[in-house]
Structure formats: C-alpha cells, structure tokens
C-alpha cells in the first residue's frame, strides 16, 4: 500500500459517520469499500462523483478525473484542493446510473490536521473537475480555430469539417451551461448538508471518548475537579473515567435538542465507573457497532451500565460486559413505554435487562450470556412485552434465577423464536394472562423449565423443542391453556396442583419422555351415581374455543330415574336446556344439561351404565 493511500468503508443505507485523518496539503489516494446495508454493493453501470465541503465552506466536486471503480471498491486520486484547509471535511460519494438516478453514501469525515508550515501551498478554491476538463476543451477549440485556415489547406479533402466545428460549438455552449448551473448545484449541496445535520447523530468520540479498553481518569488531564467540570459538567470526581463523562455529555446534549438525538458509540472498548443515566420524554437512540462496541465497568463497578427513565428509548448493537464476579447490571428501564432493545449482548451481568412499569417493550435478537440471576426481569406489570429471536445461555444458574422472570401480573406476553440453553429456569411468570410461548428451543434446564405461580390463564405452549431437562416440566397454577405441536425429547411433562382446562395433545414425544394426558376437571356424583371402573376418568373440560366436553362412564343401580347425576359449575353451563342421547347397557339413554348446571340422566330402572363421551356444547359467557 502506498503512503498516500487512505482506506475506509462506506454504506449506502446505514446512517453512520466514518472518520479518517490526514495532514494539510497531503496528496491522497482514497480507497473506499462500498456496501449496501452491510452487503458488497454492485456498482456496475454507475458513474461516481465525490462531493466535499471543506471547513472554510469552500466546496469541491470531483467527477471523472482520477476515479476508477473495481467491483465494490472506488479508487480516487483526490484533487489537491481536498486537503488545502485544516478542519473537518465531510465527504460523500454520489453514484449515478445511466438514467440519471442518484444514490449517495453517508458521510466520510476527513479530519485535516493543520500543517506545521505552509510553503508553496495551494489556496483553497471552489473546484469542479469536470469544468476543468471542459476548459481544456475550450483551449483546444481556440487552438483549433487559430489554425483553421492552415488546417483546411493541409486537408482540403475532409468533407465533415463543418460538422466537427458545430460539435465544438455545442461543447462550448454545454460548458457555459454547466458554469451557470454550478451555483445551483452548490446550493443543493448546502441543503443536503443541512439535512444531515438535522438527523442529530452524535458521536461520543467528538466529546472525548477514548474507547481503547484502558482506564483513563479525569485526573490524567485535569488538575482540579472545577477545571474538569468546565469541559464535562457531569463530572463528580477526578476519579471519573473519561469514557463515562464523554458518553454522558453526548447524551445530555442529545436531550437538550428539540427532537432528541442518536448517540453513536463507534468501535471500541469503553470503561465506566458509574451509571450512564437519563430521564427525558424525548426520543433517544443509543447505537454502536455490535460486538465491536463494548462498554464495561471498572473493577469496582457494582451498579447498572445504563439507567433510563420515562422515555421510549432505542438501544441497538452494543455489548455490555459485567465483571466475572457478577456485580453489575446491564440496563434498567423505568417508565420506558414502547422501548426497543435490538442486538444487545448482555454478558456477565447479575440482571441483564430490568423493566419497571414499562409497557409495549420489544426485545429482539439480543444475547443474554451468563446472567447470574436474571436475563430479563420485570418487577412490575409489563403488558404487551414481546421477546423475539433472543439467545439465553446459562442464565440464573449461579443464583437459582431465571432467564425471564415476571414478578407481577401482566397481560399479552409473547415469547417466540428464542433459544434457552443450560439455564436454571427458562420462564417464571406470576399471575399473567394471554401468554404465547411459541417456537422456542429449550434445552438442559436445571429445574422446571416453565414455572407458573399465582394463577396464570390463556397460556399457549406450542411448536417448541423441549429436551434434556434435569427435572420434569410440571404444569401447575394455570387455567385455560394448551400444550400442542411441540417436540419433546427426554423431557417428562406432568400436571401439578391448581390446574383447570389445560389441554395436552398432538405433541411429538420421543426418547425417554413421559407426557401426561389431559387432566379433566373432577365432578362430584350424587344420587347413587358412581364412576364406572375400567373406563376413562369421569370429568369435564373446557377448551380454548369455549366448548365444554364431558367424558367417562357412570353407573347407577338404585336411584329412581330420571335423576341428577352431577352439577356443572358456573362458566361450564349452557344458555338453554340441551338434550343428548348416549348408549348404555339398557340401550338408549337420555341426558339433559340444564342452564343451572344440573346433568339429568333418564334410563330404564335397574343397574345401568351410561357413557358421557361425545357430549359437547358451548359454555354460556
């Protein structure tokens, strides 16, 4: 690589500022890798134009001259005017297809460091390389006309000379038009620059963040706390980390803006010694570059990395690392309705994500790795929580906790397409309603993988893979639910206490798994009716569609018929009297189900068996 080469990667979709540095008056060869939403861009058939605005507000537009394209790599032998002015020079590449449609990259910021001395330096001027080419053509045309007479004498046999002269005249008119349009193009550039600034993307490195993985105390740059606070008003001690106060200052600036802003934390390993906090109703987004952006506490850090209150915040593409001793937490969100957490890696935290009175929260594609007590916990109601495509590894093992814990009754909880491996418990939900646990991979749990406490209702456990749990899956404290279409391998499933209307069926069971059949609600038989042995259990159940099913065989040898065999409780009764016919030892039996719940059986006198299977009806709401 030549010493003039500078290499960077730009994306046509991802709104990030990329920074490179050079000295004033350097001659640069820019080697730029172009991506389309992180995929190598196909630049076939495109022309490219470099547009830059130097810090003295003098523009430079380079087109055709010194620009080559190979695959997704653009090589630009930059015009010398690019580095004449010290300061930040935002650059964008504009790609133009054959129809004139344009698409620009997001900014590449060239930091031009002042030269020690400027000798024979170029003066900063507005530059458009295409116009320079046209000026050369004008000079050629002038020479052409000056020698036209001699040319005609030497070449009397060229019949198309008039046509060529006309073409040159057209080129001259085109050049004049381009000169006239230059001001208009520069106005458009100014407008686009203004639009970029209005996006309010705030880079923490512009506020002094270092991010090299080492500790940098304020005391290394400031003699007193007062002097430090002139730069970082949020500083509380000279023992504060520079990364901490820089990130906090960038965040405070975003909060001061009318519409909030986006805090961009570029690739690096940042150190903090206390929490990064904010309390605002404005839009705040905090984003990084995935695993390449790591934030961790110092050795004595025992708090939460981010603490946010009262805003719909967006976190994305960060890695939050705690101490191996497990003394820190990842994110605490209180009153943060409609917040979104995407592609966050919580590692070695006591609590990865803690919610408090935060509704309609989405957690997408996050990783909870070795969270000692909880991966996700809500200490209050968290209605409309959606956890999707997340990975939970060894969560809760050290402190007998859970990957996901909901402590207070919550409605409409969705846990889909997640991976739980080697966790102590995958879920523990208390007094929750309308729960979907679907398409998850749950393996090697140390205890009951899904725990319901209090009384949960409206539970759907479907299309999951459940396997190799150390303890059996005990279904208890649930009313109105279904466990169906799951694949169960070497995982026992049974009923515990306090269960009503929970149906188990249509699962794929393999290995050593033992899965109980659906548990019926027990009935109390009266008037000498008894359950007949050697048949299915006598009972009733209501499915998720509100249909009541009666099952089993009953026997009566002494009662005067017809008689009431048993009564159904409220919630399992029809709107009006229903009549059913069933078979028995005496032949045809007549069964009436009344709106008051009484089930009346009519048959011939004597010892007779009556089957209840097949009796179904809609329950009155």
Coordinates of C-alpha atoms in Angstrom, one line a residue:
X1 CA 0.0 0.0 0.0
X2 CA 1.4 3.4 -1.0
X3 CA 1.9 6.0 1.8
X4 CA -0.7 8.3 0.1
X5 CA -3.4 5.6 0.4
X6 CA -6.3 6.0 2.9
X7 CA -8.9 3.2 3.2
X8 CA -12.4 3.3 4.6
X9 CA -15.8 1.5 4.3
X10 CA -19.0 3.4 3.5
X11 CA -22.6 2.2 3.4
X12 CA -25.4 3.4 1.2
X13 CA -28.1 2.6 3.8
X14 CA -26.5 2.7 7.3
X15 CA -26.5 6.3 8.6
X16 CA -23.1 6.5 10.2
X17 CA -20.2 8.9 10.1
X18 CA -16.8 7.3 9.4
X19 CA -13.6 9.3 10.3
X20 CA -10.2 9.2 8.7
X21 CA -7.3 11.6 9.3
X22 CA -4.6 13.2 7.1
X23 CA -2.2 16.2 7.2
X24 CA -2.9 19.5 5.5
X25 CA -1.7 19.6 1.8
X26 CA -1.4 15.8 1.7
X27 CA -1.9 14.2 -1.7
X28 CA -4.4 11.4 -1.1
X29 CA -5.4 8.2 -2.8
X30 CA -8.8 7.2 -1.3
X31 CA -9.6 3.5 -1.4
X32 CA -13.3 3.2 -0.5
X33 CA -15.2 -0.1 0.0
X34 CA -18.9 0.5 -0.7
X35 CA -21.6 -1.6 0.9
X36 CA -25.4 -1.7 0.5
X37 CA -26.8 -2.4 4.0
X38 CA -23.6 -4.3 5.0
X39 CA -23.5 -6.3 1.7
X40 CA -20.9 -5.5 -1.0
X41 CA -22.6 -3.1 -3.4
X42 CA -22.9 -3.8 -7.1
X43 CA -21.6 -0.7 -8.8
X44 CA -21.8 -2.0 -12.4
X45 CA -23.0 0.7 -14.7
X46 CA -22.6 3.6 -12.3
X47 CA -20.6 6.8 -12.5
X48 CA -19.3 8.2 -9.3
X49 CA -19.0 11.8 -8.1
X50 CA -17.0 12.9 -5.0
X51 CA -18.6 15.8 -3.2
X52 CA -16.9 17.5 -0.3
X53 CA -17.4 20.7 1.8
X54 CA -14.1 22.0 3.4
X55 CA -14.2 23.6 6.8
X56 CA -13.9 27.0 5.2
X57 CA -17.2 26.3 3.4
X58 CA -15.5 26.0 0.0
X59 CA -16.8 23.1 -2.0
X60 CA -15.0 20.5 -4.1
X61 CA -16.7 18.3 -6.6
X62 CA -14.6 15.7 -8.4
X63 CA -16.0 13.8 -11.3
X64 CA -14.5 11.5 -14.0
X65 CA -10.9 12.7 -13.3
X66 CA -8.8 10.3 -11.2
X67 CA -11.7 8.0 -10.3
X68 CA -11.9 4.2 -11.1
X69 CA -14.3 1.5 -10.0
X70 CA -13.5 -2.1 -9.5
X71 CA -16.2 -4.4 -8.1
X72 CA -17.4 -2.5 -4.9
X73 CA -14.1 -0.6 -4.5
X74 CA -13.8 3.0 -5.6
X75 CA -10.3 4.4 -6.0
X76 CA -10.0 8.2 -6.1
X77 CA -6.8 10.1 -6.7
X78 CA -8.1 13.1 -4.8
X79 CA -7.7 16.6 -6.2
X80 CA -5.1 18.6 -4.2
X81 CA -7.8 21.0 -3.2
X82 CA -9.3 18.3 -0.8
X83 CA -6.6 19.0 1.8
X84 CA -5.9 22.7 1.5
X85 CA -8.0 23.6 4.5
X86 CA -7.5 22.3 8.1
X87 CA -10.5 21.0 9.9
X88 CA -13.3 18.5 9.3
X89 CA -14.3 18.0 5.7
X90 CA -17.4 15.9 5.2
X91 CA -17.3 13.8 2.0
X92 CA -20.0 11.8 0.3
X93 CA -19.9 9.7 -2.9
X94 CA -22.8 10.0 -5.3
X95 CA -23.5 7.1 -7.6
X96 CA -25.4 7.9 -10.9
X97 CA -26.8 5.3 -13.2
X98 CA -27.5 5.7 -16.9
X99 CA -30.9 7.2 -16.3
X100 CA -29.6 9.9 -14.0
X101 CA -30.9 8.4 -10.8
X102 CA -28.7 9.1 -7.9
X103 CA -27.8 7.5 -4.5
X104 CA -25.3 8.8 -2.1
X105 CA -23.3 7.2 0.7
X106 CA -23.5 8.6 4.2
X107 CA -20.7 10.8 5.4
X108 CA -17.0 10.1 5.4
X109 CA -15.4 12.8 7.6
X110 CA -11.8 13.7 6.7
X111 CA -10.1 15.3 9.6
X112 CA -7.4 17.5 8.1
X113 CA -4.7 18.2 10.7
X114 CA -3.0 21.6 10.2
X115 CA 0.4 21.6 8.6
X116 CA 3.3 22.9 10.7
X117 CA 4.2 25.4 7.9
X118 CA 2.6 26.1 4.5
X119 CA 5.3 26.6 1.8
X120 CA 4.2 26.7 -1.8
X121 CA 0.7 25.7 -0.6
X122 CA -2.4 25.8 -2.7
X123 CA -5.0 28.4 -2.0
X124 CA -8.5 27.0 -1.2
X125 CA -10.8 27.5 -4.2
X126 CA -14.1 26.1 -5.3
X127 CA -13.3 23.2 -7.6
X128 CA -15.3 21.2 -10.1
X129 CA -13.0 18.9 -12.0
X130 CA -15.5 18.3 -14.8
X131 CA -15.4 22.1 -15.6
X132 CA -11.6 21.9 -15.7
X133 CA -11.9 19.3 -18.4
X134 CA -14.3 21.5 -20.3
X135 CA -11.9 24.4 -20.0
X136 CA -9.2 22.3 -21.6
X137 CA -11.6 21.5 -24.4
X138 CA -12.2 25.3 -24.9
X139 CA -8.5 25.8 -25.1
X140 CA -8.3 23.1 -27.7
X141 CA -11.1 24.7 -29.6
X142 CA -9.3 28.1 -29.6
X143 CA -6.2 26.5 -31.0
X144 CA -8.3 24.7 -33.5
X145 CA -9.9 28.0 -34.8
X146 CA -6.5 29.8 -34.9
X147 CA -5.1 27.1 -37.1
X148 CA -8.3 26.5 -39.1
X149 CA -7.0 28.1 -42.3
X150 CA -3.8 26.1 -42.3
X151 CA -5.7 23.0 -41.5
X152 CA -8.1 23.5 -44.4
X153 CA -5.1 24.0 -46.8
X154 CA -3.5 20.8 -45.5
X155 CA -6.7 18.8 -45.5
X156 CA -9.0 20.0 -48.4
X157 CA -10.5 16.5 -48.7
X158 CA -12.2 16.5 -45.3
X159 CA -16.0 17.0 -46.0
X160 CA -17.2 16.8 -42.4
X161 CA -15.3 19.8 -41.1
X162 CA -18.4 21.9 -40.7
X163 CA -20.0 19.2 -38.6
X164 CA -16.9 19.0 -36.4
X165 CA -17.0 22.7 -35.9
X166 CA -20.7 22.6 -35.0
X167 CA -19.9 19.9 -32.4
X168 CA -17.2 22.0 -30.8
X169 CA -19.6 24.9 -30.6
X170 CA -22.1 22.7 -28.9
X171 CA -19.5 21.7 -26.4
X172 CA -18.8 25.3 -25.7
X173 CA -22.5 26.0 -25.1
X174 CA -22.7 23.0 -22.8
X175 CA -19.7 24.2 -20.8
X176 CA -21.3 27.6 -20.4
X177 CA -24.5 26.0 -19.2
X178 CA -22.5 24.0 -16.6
X179 CA -20.8 27.1 -15.4
X180 CA -24.2 28.7 -15.0
X181 CA -25.5 25.7 -13.0
X182 CA -22.6 25.5 -10.6
X183 CA -24.1 27.9 -8.1
X184 CA -27.4 25.9 -8.2
X185 CA -25.5 22.6 -7.5
X186 CA -23.6 24.2 -4.6
X187 CA -27.0 25.4 -3.2
X188 CA -28.3 21.8 -3.4
X189 CA -25.1 20.5 -1.6
X190 CA -25.7 23.0 1.2
X191 CA -29.2 21.8 1.5
X192 CA -28.2 18.2 1.7
X193 CA -25.5 19.1 4.3
X194 CA -28.2 20.8 6.4
X195 CA -30.4 17.7 6.2
X196 CA -27.6 15.5 7.5
X197 CA -27.0 17.9 10.4
X198 CA -30.8 17.7 11.2
X199 CA -30.5 14.0 11.8
X200 CA -28.9 14.8 15.2
X201 CA -26.4 11.9 15.1
X202 CA -23.9 12.5 18.0
X203 CA -20.6 10.7 18.0
X204 CA -19.2 10.2 21.5
X205 CA -15.7 10.4 20.3
X206 CA -16.4 14.0 19.3
X207 CA -16.8 14.6 23.1
X208 CA -13.5 13.0 24.0
X209 CA -14.4 9.3 24.5
X210 CA -11.3 7.1 24.0
X211 CA -12.5 3.5 23.9
X212 CA -9.2 1.7 23.9
X213 CA -10.1 -0.7 26.7
X214 CA -7.9 1.0 29.3
X215 CA -8.8 3.2 32.3
X216 CA -8.3 7.0 31.7
X217 CA -9.2 9.1 34.7
X218 CA -10.0 12.7 34.6
X219 CA -7.1 13.3 36.8
X220 CA -4.8 12.4 33.9
X221 CA -5.9 15.6 32.1
X222 CA -7.2 17.9 34.7
X223 CA -5.6 19.2 37.9
X224 CA -8.9 20.0 39.7
X225 CA -12.5 18.9 39.6
X226 CA -13.5 22.5 38.8
X227 CA -11.3 22.6 35.7
X228 CA -12.7 19.2 34.6
X229 CA -16.3 20.4 35.0
X230 CA -15.7 23.3 32.6
X231 CA -15.4 20.6 29.9
X232 CA -17.5 17.9 31.5
X233 CA -20.2 19.4 33.7
X234 CA -21.5 16.0 34.7
X235 CA -18.1 15.0 36.3
X236 CA -18.4 14.3 40.0
X237 CA -14.8 13.3 40.8
X238 CA -11.4 13.3 39.2
X239 CA -11.7 9.5 39.5
X240 CA -14.4 9.5 36.9
X241 CA -13.5 7.7 33.7
X242 CA -13.1 10.0 30.6
X243 CA -15.2 7.5 28.6
X244 CA -18.1 7.8 31.1
X245 CA -18.2 11.6 31.2
X246 CA -17.8 11.9 27.4
X247 CA -20.7 9.5 26.8
X248 CA -22.8 11.2 29.4
X249 CA -22.0 14.7 27.9
X250 CA -23.0 13.5 24.4
X251 CA -26.3 12.1 25.9
X252 CA -27.0 15.3 27.7
X253 CA -26.5 17.2 24.5
X254 CA -29.0 15.0 22.7
X255 CA -31.5 15.5 25.4
X256 CA -31.1 19.3 25.0
X257 CA -32.2 19.1 21.3
X258 CA -35.8 19.7 20.5
X259 CA -36.3 16.3 19.0
X260 CA -33.7 14.4 20.9
X261 CA -31.0 12.5 19.0
X262 CA -29.0 9.4 18.3
X263 CA -25.9 8.6 20.4
X264 CA -23.4 6.8 18.2
X265 CA -20.7 4.8 20.0
X266 CA -18.2 3.6 17.4
X267 CA -16.0 0.5 17.6
X268 CA -14.0 0.4 20.8
X269 CA -13.9 -0.8 24.4
X270 CA -15.2 1.9 26.8
X271 CA -14.7 2.0 30.5
X272 CA -17.2 3.5 33.0
X273 CA -17.0 3.8 36.8
X274 CA -20.7 4.7 37.4
X275 CA -24.0 4.5 35.6
X276 CA -24.9 6.4 32.4
X277 CA -28.3 7.9 33.2
X278 CA -31.0 9.9 31.6
X279 CA -34.6 11.0 32.3
X280 CA -36.4 12.6 29.4
X281 CA -39.5 12.3 27.3
X282 CA -37.6 13.0 24.1
X283 CA -36.5 10.4 21.5
X284 CA -33.2 8.9 22.4
X285 CA -31.4 6.2 20.4
X286 CA -28.1 4.7 21.6
X287 CA -26.3 2.5 19.0
X288 CA -22.9 1.0 18.3
X289 CA -21.3 -1.5 16.0
X290 CA -22.4 -4.7 17.6
X291 CA -19.7 -6.9 19.3
X292 CA -17.2 -4.2 18.3
X293 CA -18.7 -1.7 20.7
X294 CA -18.1 -2.9 24.3
X295 CA -19.0 -1.0 27.4
X296 CA -17.8 -2.4 30.8
X297 CA -17.4 -1.3 34.3
X298 CA -14.2 -0.9 36.1
X299 CA -13.1 -3.5 38.6
X300 CA -15.1 -1.9 41.5
X301 CA -18.2 -1.1 39.4
X302 CA -21.3 -2.6 41.1
X303 CA -24.2 -0.7 39.5
X304 CA -26.2 -0.7 36.2
X305 CA -24.4 0.4 33.0
X306 CA -27.4 2.3 31.6
X307 CA -30.3 3.7 33.7
X308 CA -33.1 5.4 31.7
X309 CA -36.4 6.8 32.9
X310 CA -39.7 8.0 31.2
X311 CA -38.7 7.7 27.5
X312 CA -39.3 5.4 24.6
X313 CA -35.6 4.6 24.2
X314 CA -34.0 2.5 21.4
X315 CA -30.8 0.6 22.2
X316 CA -29.1 -1.3 19.4
X317 CA -25.8 -3.0 18.5
X318 CA -23.9 -2.9 21.8
X319 CA -22.1 -5.3 24.0
X320 CA -22.5 -4.7 27.8
X321 CA -19.9 -6.6 29.8
X322 CA -20.0 -7.1 33.6
X323 CA -17.3 -8.3 35.9
X324 CA -16.8 -12.0 36.1
X325 CA -17.7 -11.8 39.8
X326 CA -21.2 -10.6 38.8
X327 CA -21.6 -7.3 40.5
X328 CA -23.1 -5.2 37.7
X329 CA -26.4 -5.0 35.7
X330 CA -26.9 -4.1 32.1
X331 CA -29.9 -1.8 31.5
X332 CA -32.6 -0.5 33.9
X333 CA -35.6 1.0 32.2
X334 CA -38.3 2.6 34.3
X335 CA -41.5 4.1 32.7
X336 CA -39.9 3.5 29.3
X337 CA -43.0 2.5 27.3
X338 CA -42.6 1.4 23.6
X339 CA -38.8 1.0 24.1
X340 CA -36.9 -1.3 21.7
X341 CA -33.8 -3.3 22.5
X342 CA -32.1 -4.9 19.5
X343 CA -28.9 -6.8 19.1
X344 CA -27.6 -6.1 22.6
X345 CA -25.2 -8.6 24.1
X346 CA -25.6 -8.8 27.9
X347 CA -22.6 -10.6 29.3
X348 CA -21.7 -11.5 32.9
X349 CA -24.5 -9.4 34.4
X350 CA -26.5 -10.0 37.6
X351 CA -29.6 -8.7 35.8
X352 CA -29.3 -8.2 32.0
X353 CA -32.4 -6.1 31.3
X354 CA -34.7 -4.9 34.2
X355 CA -38.0 -3.3 33.4
X356 CA -40.1 -1.3 35.8
X357 CA -43.6 0.0 34.7
X358 CA -42.5 -0.2 31.1
X359 CA -45.2 -1.4 28.6
X360 CA -45.2 -2.4 24.9
X361 CA -41.5 -3.2 25.1
X362 CA -39.7 -5.2 22.3
X363 CA -36.6 -7.2 22.9
X364 CA -35.2 -8.5 19.5
X365 CA -32.2 -10.6 18.6
X366 CA -30.4 -10.0 21.9
X367 CA -28.0 -12.3 23.7
X368 CA -28.1 -12.9 27.4
X369 CA -24.9 -14.8 28.2
X370 CA -24.1 -15.8 31.8
X371 CA -26.6 -13.6 33.5
X372 CA -26.2 -14.7 37.1
X373 CA -29.7 -14.1 38.3
X374 CA -32.0 -12.9 35.5
X375 CA -31.7 -12.4 31.8
X376 CA -34.9 -10.3 31.7
X377 CA -36.9 -9.3 34.8
X378 CA -39.9 -7.1 35.3
X379 CA -40.6 -6.1 38.9
X380 CA -44.0 -4.6 37.9
X381 CA -46.6 -5.2 35.2
X382 CA -45.1 -5.3 31.7
X383 CA -48.2 -5.6 29.5
X384 CA -47.5 -6.3 25.7
X385 CA -43.9 -7.5 26.2
X386 CA -42.5 -9.1 23.1
X387 CA -39.3 -11.1 23.3
X388 CA -38.3 -12.4 19.9
X389 CA -35.2 -14.3 18.5
X390 CA -33.1 -13.9 21.6
X391 CA -30.5 -16.3 23.0
X392 CA -30.3 -17.1 26.7
X393 CA -27.2 -19.1 27.8
X394 CA -26.6 -20.3 31.4
X395 CA -28.9 -17.7 32.9
X396 CA -29.9 -17.9 36.5
X397 CA -27.5 -20.8 37.2
X398 CA -25.3 -19.1 39.8
X399 CA -28.1 -17.6 41.8
X400 CA -31.0 -20.0 41.2
X401 CA -32.7 -17.5 39.0
X402 CA -34.5 -17.5 35.6
X403 CA -33.8 -16.4 32.0
X404 CA -37.1 -14.5 32.1
X405 CA -38.9 -13.5 35.3
X406 CA -42.2 -11.6 35.5
X407 CA -43.0 -10.8 39.2
X408 CA -46.3 -9.0 38.8
X409 CA -49.4 -9.9 36.8
X410 CA -49.0 -8.9 33.1
X411 CA -51.2 -9.3 30.0
X412 CA -50.3 -10.3 26.4
X413 CA -46.8 -11.7 26.8
X414 CA -45.2 -13.0 23.6
X415 CA -42.0 -15.2 23.8
X416 CA -41.3 -16.5 20.3
X417 CA -38.3 -18.0 18.4
X418 CA -35.9 -17.8 21.3
X419 CA -33.1 -20.2 22.3
X420 CA -32.7 -21.2 26.0
X421 CA -29.7 -23.4 26.9
X422 CA -28.3 -24.6 30.2
X423 CA -30.5 -22.1 32.1
X424 CA -31.6 -22.8 35.7
X425 CA -35.3 -22.0 34.7
X426 CA -36.3 -20.6 31.3
X427 CA -39.5 -18.8 32.4
X428 CA -41.2 -17.9 35.7
X429 CA -44.4 -16.0 35.3
X430 CA -46.7 -14.8 38.1
X431 CA -50.5 -14.0 37.7
X432 CA -50.1 -13.4 33.9
X433 CA -52.8 -13.7 31.2
X434 CA -52.7 -14.3 27.5
X435 CA -49.2 -15.9 27.2
X436 CA -47.7 -17.2 24.0
X437 CA -44.6 -19.4 24.3
X438 CA -44.0 -20.5 20.7
X439 CA -41.2 -21.9 18.5
X440 CA -38.6 -21.7 21.2
X441 CA -35.7 -24.1 21.7
X442 CA -35.5 -25.0 25.4
X443 CA -32.7 -27.5 26.4
X444 CA -30.8 -28.6 29.5
X445 CA -32.7 -26.6 32.1
X446 CA -31.6 -27.4 35.7
X447 CA -35.2 -27.1 37.1
X448 CA -38.7 -27.0 35.9
X449 CA -38.2 -25.1 32.6
X450 CA -41.5 -23.1 32.7
X451 CA -42.9 -22.1 36.1
X452 CA -46.3 -20.5 36.6
X453 CA -47.0 -19.0 40.0
X454 CA -50.1 -17.3 41.4
X455 CA -52.7 -18.2 38.7
X456 CA -51.9 -17.7 35.0
X457 CA -54.5 -18.0 32.3
X458 CA -54.8 -18.1 28.5
X459 CA -51.5 -20.0 28.1
X460 CA -50.3 -21.4 24.7
X461 CA -47.2 -23.5 24.6
X462 CA -46.8 -24.7 21.0
X463 CA -44.3 -25.6 18.4
X464 CA -41.4 -25.6 20.8
X465 CA -38.5 -28.1 21.2
X466 CA -38.2 -29.2 24.8
X467 CA -35.4 -31.6 25.7
X468 CA -33.0 -33.0 28.2
X469 CA -34.2 -31.1 31.3
X470 CA -32.8 -32.3 34.6
X471 CA -36.2 -32.0 36.2
X472 CA -39.7 -32.7 34.8
X473 CA -41.9 -30.0 33.4
X474 CA -44.7 -29.6 36.0
X475 CA -47.7 -27.7 34.8
X476 CA -49.4 -26.0 37.7
X477 CA -51.2 -22.8 38.7
X478 CA -52.8 -22.5 35.2
X479 CA -56.3 -22.2 33.9
X480 CA -57.4 -22.3 30.2
X481 CA -54.3 -23.3 28.2
X482 CA -52.9 -25.7 25.7
X483 CA -49.7 -27.5 25.1
X484 CA -49.7 -28.8 21.5
X485 CA -47.5 -29.4 18.4
X486 CA -44.3 -29.5 20.5
X487 CA -41.3 -31.8 20.0
X488 CA -40.5 -33.3 23.4
X489 CA -37.3 -35.4 23.8
X490 CA -36.1 -36.9 27.1
X491 CA -38.2 -34.4 29.0
X492 CA -41.0 -35.5 31.3
X493 CA -44.2 -33.5 31.4
X494 CA -46.8 -33.8 34.2
X495 CA -49.6 -32.0 36.0
X496 CA -49.2 -30.3 39.3
X497 CA -51.8 -28.6 41.5
X498 CA -54.2 -25.9 40.7
X499 CA -54.8 -26.7 37.0
X500 CA -58.1 -26.3 35.1
X501 CA -58.8 -26.6 31.4
X502 CA -55.2 -27.2 30.3
X503 CA -55.1 -29.5 27.3
X504 CA -52.0 -31.5 26.4
X505 CA -52.1 -33.2 22.9
X506 CA -50.7 -33.6 19.4
X507 CA -47.1 -33.4 20.5
X508 CA -44.2 -35.4 19.2
X509 CA -42.8 -37.4 22.1
X510 CA -39.5 -39.3 21.8
X511 CA -36.6 -40.7 23.8
X512 CA -37.4 -41.4 27.5
X513 CA -40.1 -38.7 27.7
X514 CA -43.3 -39.4 29.7
X515 CA -46.0 -36.9 29.0
X516 CA -49.3 -37.0 30.9
X517 CA -52.6 -36.9 29.1
X518 CA -55.1 -34.1 29.5
X519 CA -56.2 -33.7 33.1
X520 CA -60.0 -33.5 33.5
X521 CA -61.8 -31.3 36.0
X522 CA -63.3 -33.6 38.6
X523 CA -67.0 -33.8 39.2
X524 CA -69.0 -34.8 42.3
X525 CA -71.5 -37.6 41.6
X526 CA -74.8 -37.6 43.6
X527 CA -78.0 -39.6 43.9
X528 CA -76.2 -43.0 43.9
X529 CA -74.3 -42.3 40.7
X530 CA -70.7 -43.6 40.7
X531 CA -67.8 -43.7 38.3
X532 CA -67.5 -47.0 36.4
X533 CA -64.2 -48.6 36.7
X534 CA -62.0 -49.8 33.8
X535 CA -63.2 -46.8 31.7
X536 CA -61.7 -43.3 31.1
X537 CA -61.8 -40.9 34.0
X538 CA -65.1 -39.1 34.7
X539 CA -64.9 -35.3 34.4
X540 CA -65.3 -32.3 32.2
X541 CA -63.0 -29.7 30.5
X542 CA -63.5 -26.5 28.5
X543 CA -61.2 -26.0 25.5
X544 CA -59.7 -22.7 24.2
X545 CA -62.8 -22.3 21.9
X546 CA -65.2 -22.2 24.9
X547 CA -66.6 -25.7 24.2
X548 CA -67.3 -28.0 27.2
X549 CA -66.5 -31.7 26.9
X550 CA -67.9 -34.4 29.2
X551 CA -66.0 -37.7 29.4
X552 CA -66.2 -41.1 31.2
X553 CA -68.8 -43.7 32.1
X554 CA -71.1 -43.5 35.2
X555 CA -73.2 -46.3 36.9
X556 CA -76.5 -46.3 38.9
X557 CA -78.3 -49.3 40.4
X558 CA -80.6 -47.8 43.0
X559 CA -81.7 -44.3 42.0
X560 CA -85.2 -43.5 40.8
X561 CA -84.7 -42.3 37.2
X562 CA -84.5 -39.7 35.8
X563 CA -82.2 -38.2 38.4
X564 CA -79.5 -35.6 38.6
X565 CA -76.1 -37.3 38.3
X566 CA -73.9 -34.2 39.0
X567 CA -73.9 -30.4 38.5
X568 CA -71.5 -28.3 36.4
X569 CA -70.1 -25.0 38.0
X570 CA -70.6 -21.5 36.6
X571 CA -68.7 -21.0 33.4
X572 CA -69.4 -24.5 32.2
X573 CA -73.2 -24.3 31.7
X574 CA -75.2 -23.9 28.5
X575 CA -77.5 -21.0 27.7
X576 CA -80.6 -23.3 27.5
X577 CA -81.6 -26.9 28.1
X578 CA -79.7 -29.3 25.9
X579 CA -80.7 -32.9 25.1
X580 CA -78.2 -35.7 24.2
X581 CA -78.7 -39.3 23.5
X582 CA -76.0 -41.8 24.5
X583 CA -75.6 -45.6 24.6
X584 CA -75.6 -47.8 27.7
X585 CA -76.3 -51.3 28.9
X586 CA -80.0 -50.6 28.8
X587 CA -79.8 -49.3 25.3
X588 CA -80.6 -45.6 24.6
X589 CA -80.1 -43.1 27.4
X590 CA -81.4 -39.5 27.5
X591 CA -79.2 -36.9 29.1
X592 CA -80.4 -33.3 29.8
X593 CA -77.9 -30.5 30.6
X594 CA -79.7 -27.5 32.2
X595 CA -78.7 -23.8 32.4
X596 CA -78.4 -24.2 36.2
X597 CA -75.7 -26.8 35.7
X598 CA -77.7 -30.0 36.5
X599 CA -76.9 -33.0 34.4
X600 CA -80.0 -35.2 34.4
X601 CA -79.9 -38.9 33.2
X602 CA -83.0 -40.8 32.1
X603 CA -82.8 -44.6 31.6
X604 CA -84.7 -47.8 32.4
X605 CA -84.7 -48.9 36.1
X606 CA -82.0 -51.3 37.3
X607 CA -78.2 -51.4 37.2
X608 CA -77.2 -49.4 34.1
X609 CA -74.1 -47.9 32.7
X610 CA -74.2 -44.5 30.9
X611 CA -71.5 -43.1 28.7
X612 CA -70.8 -39.4 28.7
X613 CA -68.2 -39.3 25.9
X614 CA -69.2 -37.2 22.9
X615 CA -71.3 -34.7 24.9
X616 CA -70.1 -31.2 24.0
X617 CA -71.6 -27.7 24.0
X618 CA -70.7 -24.0 24.1
X619 CA -70.5 -22.6 27.6
X620 CA -72.5 -19.6 28.4
X621 CA -70.3 -16.5 28.7

